[in-house]
């Protein structure tokens, strides 16, 4: 939640000069955070936000762009509410504002998605829509395996409109329904970074990128360490298995083991945890890794052939199932 708070605080202070973009942002904020209510036959707009600075930005924009006043109601945390909520309410000019921002169409019917002029806007309008939607109902998680930038939507039409706005700024977002609630989610790290930049959260984006890079470096280091550990364990088990087979080969062949094969086998038995390369360095004269492996392989194959001729257990007879898999 800390990153979400940082993003919303930065977006609340982001300066937008183009009137059309400010209107697109207000339209998105009202659509994603509020609802239309009929009270005593009058249309009332209510927008519920979790950021005081976002509520202040919305009220200021409503006055500057449309000349309507609003009231702010603070709903304190308690019960199921973990944080304070800020409700921006427009009562006297609610219907007029609803028509101006595209919440109502020309016939007075509620618009389920976003206003047509907002949907058909350019890249700047798409950025403003995402900024308004995030301020209204967005969240950003920490970088990691389950990282995401998410906006909760009032319905599937609004979700599709937001996905379309993401497409216009070159970002792939997905709409999904979870327990009856529509959400638009961006999961790719580069895409999340791009959305933050497009919305105007430049400082928070840098913080998020640093944490992401740190997590990726740590994750890569852990994967390499686990890989190395697995390789070491596999090599050690292979060496133990080879030692057990060499011991059995000596029992099968007795004094008939060729001297050069016996030397390689004895090195394996004397240094059970050593790698083939290390065994080669211990030989006199020194041998290559492939030479040691070849001599041990010939020793085992010779013993196995003799065991088959004699009808006795071969060199693998005493190995456990996990060692046989190597």
XYZ file of N, CA, C and O in Angstrom, residues 48-178:
524
model
N -16.169 8.726 -3.987
C -15.497 8.294 -2.754
C -14.049 7.941 -3.055
O -13.759 7.068 -3.880
N -13.127 8.619 -2.380
C -11.691 8.442 -2.615
C -10.985 8.068 -1.328
O -11.471 8.361 -0.226
N -9.809 7.451 -1.464
C -9.039 7.093 -0.268
C -7.874 8.035 -0.022
O -7.052 7.798 0.852
N -7.788 9.105 -0.818
C -6.694 10.067 -0.684
C -7.266 11.477 -0.520
O -8.053 11.929 -1.362
N -6.866 12.145 0.535
C -7.356 13.503 0.770
C -6.862 14.452 -0.307
O -7.604 15.333 -0.763
N -5.606 14.253 -0.753
C -5.063 15.135 -1.793
C -5.775 14.916 -3.121
O -5.991 15.866 -3.886
N -6.171 13.660 -3.417
C -6.920 13.391 -4.645
C -8.300 14.036 -4.583
O -8.791 14.578 -5.583
N -8.931 14.000 -3.405
C -10.240 14.639 -3.247
C -10.131 16.147 -3.444
O -10.997 16.768 -4.078
N -9.072 16.725 -2.912
C -8.865 18.166 -3.067
C -8.636 18.520 -4.538
O -9.133 19.535 -5.031
N -7.894 17.672 -5.249
C -7.647 17.914 -6.674
C -8.957 17.843 -7.458
O -9.213 18.684 -8.336
N -9.811 16.870 -7.150
C -11.076 16.732 -7.849
C -11.975 17.940 -7.603
O -12.573 18.483 -8.555
N -12.068 18.371 -6.363
C -12.920 19.534 -6.047
C -12.421 20.782 -6.762
O -13.218 21.568 -7.290
N -11.104 20.947 -6.801
C -10.520 22.128 -7.453
C -10.802 22.103 -8.960
O -11.142 23.124 -9.566
N -10.698 20.913 -9.567
C -10.945 20.800 -11.002
C -12.415 21.049 -11.336
O -12.726 21.664 -12.364
N -13.309 20.582 -10.489
C -14.748 20.784 -10.741
C -15.087 22.277 -10.746
O -15.849 22.757 -11.583
N -14.488 23.022 -9.826
C -14.729 24.464 -9.763
C -14.095 25.159 -10.967
O -14.728 25.984 -11.635
N -12.823 24.826 -11.259
C -12.107 25.506 -12.340
C -12.736 25.237 -13.709
O -12.836 26.134 -14.545
N -13.129 23.991 -13.959
C -13.584 23.601 -15.291
C -15.073 23.818 -15.518
O -15.501 24.160 -16.624
N -15.875 23.611 -14.466
C -17.319 23.632 -14.651
C -18.036 24.676 -13.786
O -19.229 24.901 -13.963
N -17.315 25.256 -12.847
C -17.898 26.301 -12.005
C -18.871 25.798 -10.948
O -19.661 26.581 -10.409
N -18.839 24.514 -10.626
C -19.743 23.955 -9.618
C -19.002 23.778 -8.288
O -17.838 23.369 -8.262
N -19.694 24.050 -7.222
C -19.119 23.837 -5.893
C -19.462 22.434 -5.405
O -20.422 21.813 -5.871
N -18.657 21.952 -4.487
C -18.874 20.612 -3.925
C -18.574 20.650 -2.436
O -17.950 21.579 -1.936
N -19.017 19.633 -1.755
C -18.708 19.513 -0.332
C -17.876 18.264 -0.104
O -17.963 17.301 -0.874
N -17.078 18.285 0.945
C -16.213 17.152 1.273
C -16.675 16.532 2.586
O -16.788 17.214 3.606
N -16.928 15.248 2.553
C -17.343 14.512 3.749
C -16.257 13.491 4.073
O -15.861 12.693 3.211
N -15.762 13.519 5.291
C -14.714 12.586 5.713
C -15.362 11.451 6.505
O -16.023 11.685 7.520
N -15.167 10.237 6.018
C -15.685 9.042 6.699
C -14.504 8.395 7.421
O -13.592 7.850 6.786
N -14.523 8.481 8.741
C -13.387 7.998 9.518
C -13.306 6.471 9.517
O -14.293 5.778 9.361
N -12.074 5.991 9.691
C -11.845 4.549 9.728
C -12.544 3.943 10.932
O -12.658 4.562 11.986
N -12.988 2.723 10.760
C -13.671 2.029 11.841
C -14.416 0.829 11.306
O -14.902 0.831 10.179
N -14.500 -0.224 12.113
C -15.185 -1.422 11.661
C -14.412 -2.080 10.527
O -13.235 -2.405 10.657
N -15.074 -2.266 9.392
C -14.431 -2.872 8.240
C -13.536 -1.898 7.491
O -12.720 -2.306 6.655
N -13.696 -0.608 7.748
C -12.867 0.405 7.082
C -11.552 0.583 7.828
O -11.540 0.978 8.986
N -10.445 0.290 7.138
C -9.142 0.418 7.776
C -8.575 1.826 7.661
O -7.704 2.209 8.444
N -9.049 2.591 6.676
C -8.518 3.935 6.463
C -9.667 4.923 6.273
O -10.801 4.531 5.956
N -9.347 6.183 6.467
C -10.353 7.226 6.235
C -10.721 7.269 4.757
O -9.901 6.976 3.872
N -11.954 7.644 4.465
C -12.431 7.825 3.100
C -12.910 9.253 2.937
O -13.399 9.873 3.882
N -12.776 9.774 1.729
C -13.120 11.169 1.462
C -14.164 11.205 0.342
O -13.897 10.764 -0.774
N -15.335 11.698 0.668
C -16.450 11.713 -0.276
C -16.652 13.135 -0.790
O -16.924 14.057 -0.007
N -16.506 13.293 -2.102
C -16.775 14.576 -2.760
C -18.214 14.514 -3.277
O -18.546 13.650 -4.096
N -19.058 15.442 -2.811
C -20.480 15.397 -3.165
C -20.899 16.698 -3.848
O -20.592 17.789 -3.359
N -21.576 16.541 -4.973
C -22.144 17.680 -5.699
C -23.654 17.496 -5.693
O -24.163 16.550 -6.312
N -24.368 18.403 -5.013
C -25.816 18.254 -4.839
C -26.581 19.223 -5.729
O -27.393 18.815 -6.572
N -26.307 20.503 -5.598
C -27.121 21.509 -6.266
C -27.040 21.423 -7.786
O -28.035 21.521 -8.489
N -25.826 21.204 -8.311
C -25.645 21.158 -9.763
C -25.255 19.755 -10.222
O -24.539 19.590 -11.214
N -25.735 18.736 -9.506
C -25.335 17.362 -9.806
C -25.681 16.924 -11.212
O -24.844 16.359 -11.925
N -26.917 17.208 -11.654
C -27.329 16.767 -12.990
C -26.537 17.493 -14.079
O -26.123 16.887 -15.079
N -26.323 18.771 -13.891
C -25.558 19.536 -14.870
C -24.141 19.002 -14.992
O -23.618 18.816 -16.101
N -23.505 18.738 -13.857
C -22.142 18.211 -13.878
C -22.111 16.809 -14.488
O -21.172 16.475 -15.219
N -23.121 16.011 -14.202
C -23.181 14.660 -14.750
C -23.237 14.688 -16.273
O -22.606 13.874 -16.959
N -24.000 15.639 -16.831
C -24.075 15.759 -18.294
C -22.748 16.287 -18.857
O -22.277 15.834 -19.906
N -22.163 17.248 -18.172
C -20.926 17.853 -18.665
C -19.751 16.877 -18.663
O -18.857 16.970 -19.509
N -19.743 15.963 -17.711
C -18.621 15.016 -17.588
C -18.905 13.679 -18.252
O -18.059 12.781 -18.215
N -20.071 13.522 -18.851
C -20.368 12.292 -19.575
C -20.913 11.172 -18.727
O -20.970 10.026 -19.189
N -21.313 11.466 -17.503
C -21.953 10.430 -16.684
C -23.384 10.189 -17.155
O -23.938 9.095 -16.955
N -23.989 11.212 -17.735
C -25.320 11.104 -18.340
C -25.217 11.488 -19.810
O -24.447 12.393 -20.163
N -25.995 10.800 -20.667
C -25.980 11.165 -22.076
C -26.969 12.301 -22.338
O -27.593 12.841 -21.402
N -27.152 12.677 -23.587
C -28.011 13.816 -23.924
C -29.475 13.582 -23.553
O -30.238 14.541 -23.391
N -29.880 12.343 -23.412
C -31.258 12.016 -23.032
C -31.428 11.805 -21.530
O -32.490 11.405 -21.065
N -30.335 12.023 -20.792
C -30.412 11.871 -19.339
C -30.239 10.447 -18.856
O -30.513 10.148 -17.695
N -29.749 9.567 -19.717
C -29.541 8.177 -19.329
C -28.098 7.971 -18.857
O -27.162 8.539 -19.436
N -27.881 7.139 -17.830
C -26.520 6.891 -17.326
C -25.637 6.244 -18.388
O -26.072 5.356 -19.118
N -24.427 6.709 -18.482
C -23.433 6.128 -19.393
C -22.660 5.065 -18.631
O -22.086 5.341 -17.571
N -22.632 3.851 -19.167
C -22.002 2.746 -18.429
C -20.471 2.762 -18.532
O -19.791 2.373 -17.597
N -19.962 3.204 -19.657
C -18.511 3.265 -19.803
C -18.013 4.679 -19.575
O -18.329 5.303 -18.572
N -17.192 5.160 -20.491
C -16.719 6.537 -20.445
C -17.399 7.334 -21.555
O -17.907 6.774 -22.519
N -17.403 8.638 -21.416
C -18.028 9.511 -22.412
C -17.367 9.312 -23.779
O -16.151 9.115 -23.853
N -18.148 9.370 -24.854
C -17.592 9.154 -26.204
C -16.432 10.079 -26.532
O -15.456 9.668 -27.155
N -16.528 11.344 -26.118
C -15.444 12.282 -26.435
C -14.156 11.928 -25.696
O -13.052 12.241 -26.149
N -14.290 11.254 -24.550
C -13.105 10.816 -23.809
C -12.519 9.570 -24.459
O -11.297 9.442 -24.629
N -13.389 8.638 -24.832
C -12.938 7.390 -25.452
C -12.233 7.656 -26.778
O -11.243 6.998 -27.126
N -12.724 8.621 -27.531
C -12.150 8.907 -28.847
C -11.007 9.913 -28.791
O -10.511 10.338 -29.836
N -10.587 10.313 -27.594
C -9.507 11.295 -27.456
C -8.159 10.720 -27.860
O -8.010 9.525 -28.126
N -7.171 11.583 -27.890
C -5.821 11.173 -28.279
C -5.041 10.563 -27.139
O -5.585 10.157 -26.103
N -3.720 10.522 -27.335
C -2.837 9.914 -26.336
C -2.892 10.690 -25.019
O -2.926 10.097 -23.931
N -2.912 12.033 -25.095
C -2.974 12.841 -23.872
C -4.237 12.536 -23.075
O -4.203 12.446 -21.835
N -5.349 12.360 -23.772
C -6.603 12.040 -23.093
C -6.534 10.659 -22.455
O -7.040 10.447 -21.336
N -5.892 9.701 -23.140
C -5.749 8.351 -22.590
C -4.906 8.376 -21.319
O -5.206 7.680 -20.336
N -3.841 9.184 -21.327
C -3.020 9.317 -20.120
C -3.841 9.912 -18.973
O -3.734 9.465 -17.817
N -4.658 10.906 -19.295
C -5.490 11.546 -18.282
C -6.526 10.578 -17.721
O -6.828 10.593 -16.520
N -7.095 9.739 -18.590
C -8.059 8.740 -18.137
C -7.414 7.785 -17.135
O -7.983 7.486 -16.083
N -6.219 7.328 -17.451
C -5.535 6.421 -16.523
C -5.176 7.122 -15.212
O -5.274 6.536 -14.146
N -4.777 8.379 -15.307
C -4.459 9.133 -14.085
C -5.701 9.269 -13.214
O -5.661 9.041 -12.004
N -6.825 9.641 -13.819
C -8.048 9.789 -13.059
C -8.543 8.474 -12.490
O -8.981 8.404 -11.332
N -8.475 7.400 -13.290
C -8.929 6.089 -12.827
C -8.065 5.583 -11.679
O -8.574 5.013 -10.700
N -6.750 5.810 -11.778
C -5.871 5.345 -10.699
C -6.106 6.141 -9.418
O -6.135 5.581 -8.328
N -6.251 7.455 -9.542
C -6.544 8.264 -8.364
C -7.840 7.819 -7.706
O -7.972 7.856 -6.477
N -8.790 7.369 -8.524
C -10.082 6.962 -7.999
C -10.028 5.601 -7.322
O -10.507 5.446 -6.193
N -9.447 4.619 -7.999
C -9.539 3.256 -7.465
C -8.365 2.393 -7.886
O -8.542 1.212 -8.192
N -7.155 2.952 -7.910
C -5.996 2.196 -8.353
C -5.132 1.701 -7.213
O -5.236 2.163 -6.072
N -4.272 0.731 -7.524
C -3.313 0.220 -6.541
C -2.078 -0.275 -7.274
O -2.145 -0.702 -8.431
N -0.941 -0.202 -6.589
C 0.337 -0.653 -7.136
C 1.026 -1.511 -6.096
O 1.208 -1.084 -4.956
N 1.411 -2.733 -6.479
C 2.095 -3.626 -5.550
C 3.603 -3.520 -5.728
O 4.103 -2.994 -6.719
N 4.326 -4.067 -4.762
C 5.781 -4.060 -4.809
C 6.275 -4.931 -5.970
O 5.623 -5.903 -6.351
N 7.428 -4.586 -6.558
C 7.984 -5.423 -7.629
C 8.275 -6.826 -7.105
O 8.660 -7.011 -5.958
N 8.081 -7.806 -7.950
C 8.295 -9.190 -7.556
C 7.524 -10.113 -8.464
O 7.061 -9.745 -9.543
N 7.369 -11.345 -8.013
C 6.704 -12.342 -8.840
C 5.247 -11.995 -9.099
O 4.700 -12.283 -10.154
N 4.566 -11.387 -8.124
C 3.138 -11.078 -8.270
C 2.890 -9.578 -8.414
O 1.852 -9.075 -8.006
N 3.841 -8.845 -8.983
C 3.684 -7.398 -9.129
C 2.538 -7.068 -10.078
O 2.285 -7.789 -11.038
N 1.841 -5.976 -9.778
C 0.737 -5.571 -10.653
C 0.371 -4.122 -10.381
O 0.587 -3.589 -9.289
N -0.175 -3.492 -11.410
C -0.830 -2.199 -11.295
C -2.285 -2.462 -11.659
O -2.562 -2.993 -12.728
N -3.187 -2.115 -10.758
C -4.575 -2.552 -10.898
C -5.547 -1.413 -10.629
O -5.296 -0.564 -9.775
N -6.643 -1.401 -11.365
C -7.712 -0.431 -11.166
C -9.030 -1.192 -11.045
O -9.369 -1.994 -11.913
N -9.751 -0.959 -9.961
C -11.072 -1.547 -9.780
C -12.094 -0.705 -10.542
O -12.097 0.524 -10.434
N -12.936 -1.364 -11.314
C -13.848 -0.668 -12.227
C -15.306 -0.815 -11.779
O -15.668 -1.824 -11.173
N -16.146 0.169 -12.101
C -17.564 0.100 -11.724
C -18.369 -0.876 -12.575
O -19.516 -1.172 -12.234
N -17.802 -1.382 -13.649
C -18.521 -2.313 -14.506
C -17.672 -2.734 -15.684
O -16.593 -2.169 -15.931
N -18.122 -3.737 -16.438
C -17.322 -4.234 -17.571
C -17.128 -3.205 -18.670
O -16.092 -3.197 -19.342
N -18.101 -2.315 -18.879
C -17.964 -1.302 -19.923
C -16.841 -0.324 -19.595
O -16.039 0.037 -20.459
N -16.785 0.102 -18.332
C -15.712 1.001 -17.916
C -14.357 0.307 -17.994
O -13.342 0.920 -18.362
N -14.331 -0.996 -17.660
C -13.082 -1.761 -17.734
C -12.581 -1.833 -19.172
O -11.391 -1.645 -19.441
N -13.484 -2.092 -20.108
C -13.080 -2.162 -21.518
C -12.593 -0.805 -22.029
O -11.658 -0.733 -22.824
N -13.235 0.258 -21.564
C -12.796 1.598 -21.962
C -11.392 1.874 -21.453
O -10.563 2.477 -22.151
N -11.090 1.422 -20.239
C -9.756 1.634 -19.672
C -8.712 0.787 -20.397
O -7.581 1.232 -20.615
N -9.081 -0.435 -20.782
C -8.179 -1.277 -21.571
C -7.876 -0.600 -22.911
O -6.740 -0.605 -23.388
N -8.895 0.009 -23.510
C -8.678 0.728 -24.763
C -7.761 1.921 -24.595
O -6.916 2.199 -25.455
N -7.900 2.633 -23.462
C -7.015 3.767 -23.189
C -5.576 3.295 -23.015
O -4.630 3.959 -23.455
N -5.402 2.132 -22.390
C -4.054 1.569 -22.239
C -3.457 1.249 -23.598
O -2.268 1.482 -23.849
N -4.282 0.721 -24.488
C -3.805 0.384 -25.830
C -3.328 1.639 -26.570
O -2.352 1.595 -27.314
N -4.006 2.756 -26.334
C -3.623 3.986 -27.034
C -2.274 4.528 -26.550
O -1.615 5.254 -27.283
N -1.884 4.195 -25.342
C -0.570 4.639 -24.856
C 0.479 3.535 -24.992
O 1.574 3.628 -24.431
N 0.140 2.486 -25.735
C 1.110 1.439 -26.034
C 1.330 0.434 -24.927
O 2.413 -0.156 -24.828
N 0.324 0.208 -24.083
C 0.451 -0.719 -22.954
C -0.637 -1.783 -23.055
O -1.790 -1.482 -23.376
N -0.261 -3.020 -22.782
C -1.240 -4.108 -22.786
C -1.791 -4.300 -21.377
O -1.057 -4.606 -20.442
N -3.096 -4.101 -21.232
C -3.785 -4.316 -19.959
C -4.885 -5.342 -20.182
O -5.412 -5.482 -21.287
N -5.215 -6.057 -19.133
C -6.242 -7.091 -19.242
C -7.395 -6.797 -18.295
O -7.182 -6.376 -17.154
N -8.599 -7.059 -18.777
C -9.798 -6.909 -17.959
C -10.204 -8.278 -17.438
O -10.240 -9.245 -18.196
N -10.510 -8.360 -16.154
C -10.945 -9.626 -15.584
C -11.939 -9.371 -14.465
O -11.944 -8.296 -13.849
N -12.752 -10.358 -14.207
C -13.749 -10.266 -13.141
C -13.362 -11.195 -12.006
O -13.136 -12.389 -12.220
N -13.262 -10.653 -10.809
C -12.881 -11.437 -9.630
C -13.965 -11.254 -8.567
O -14.170 -10.154 -8.068
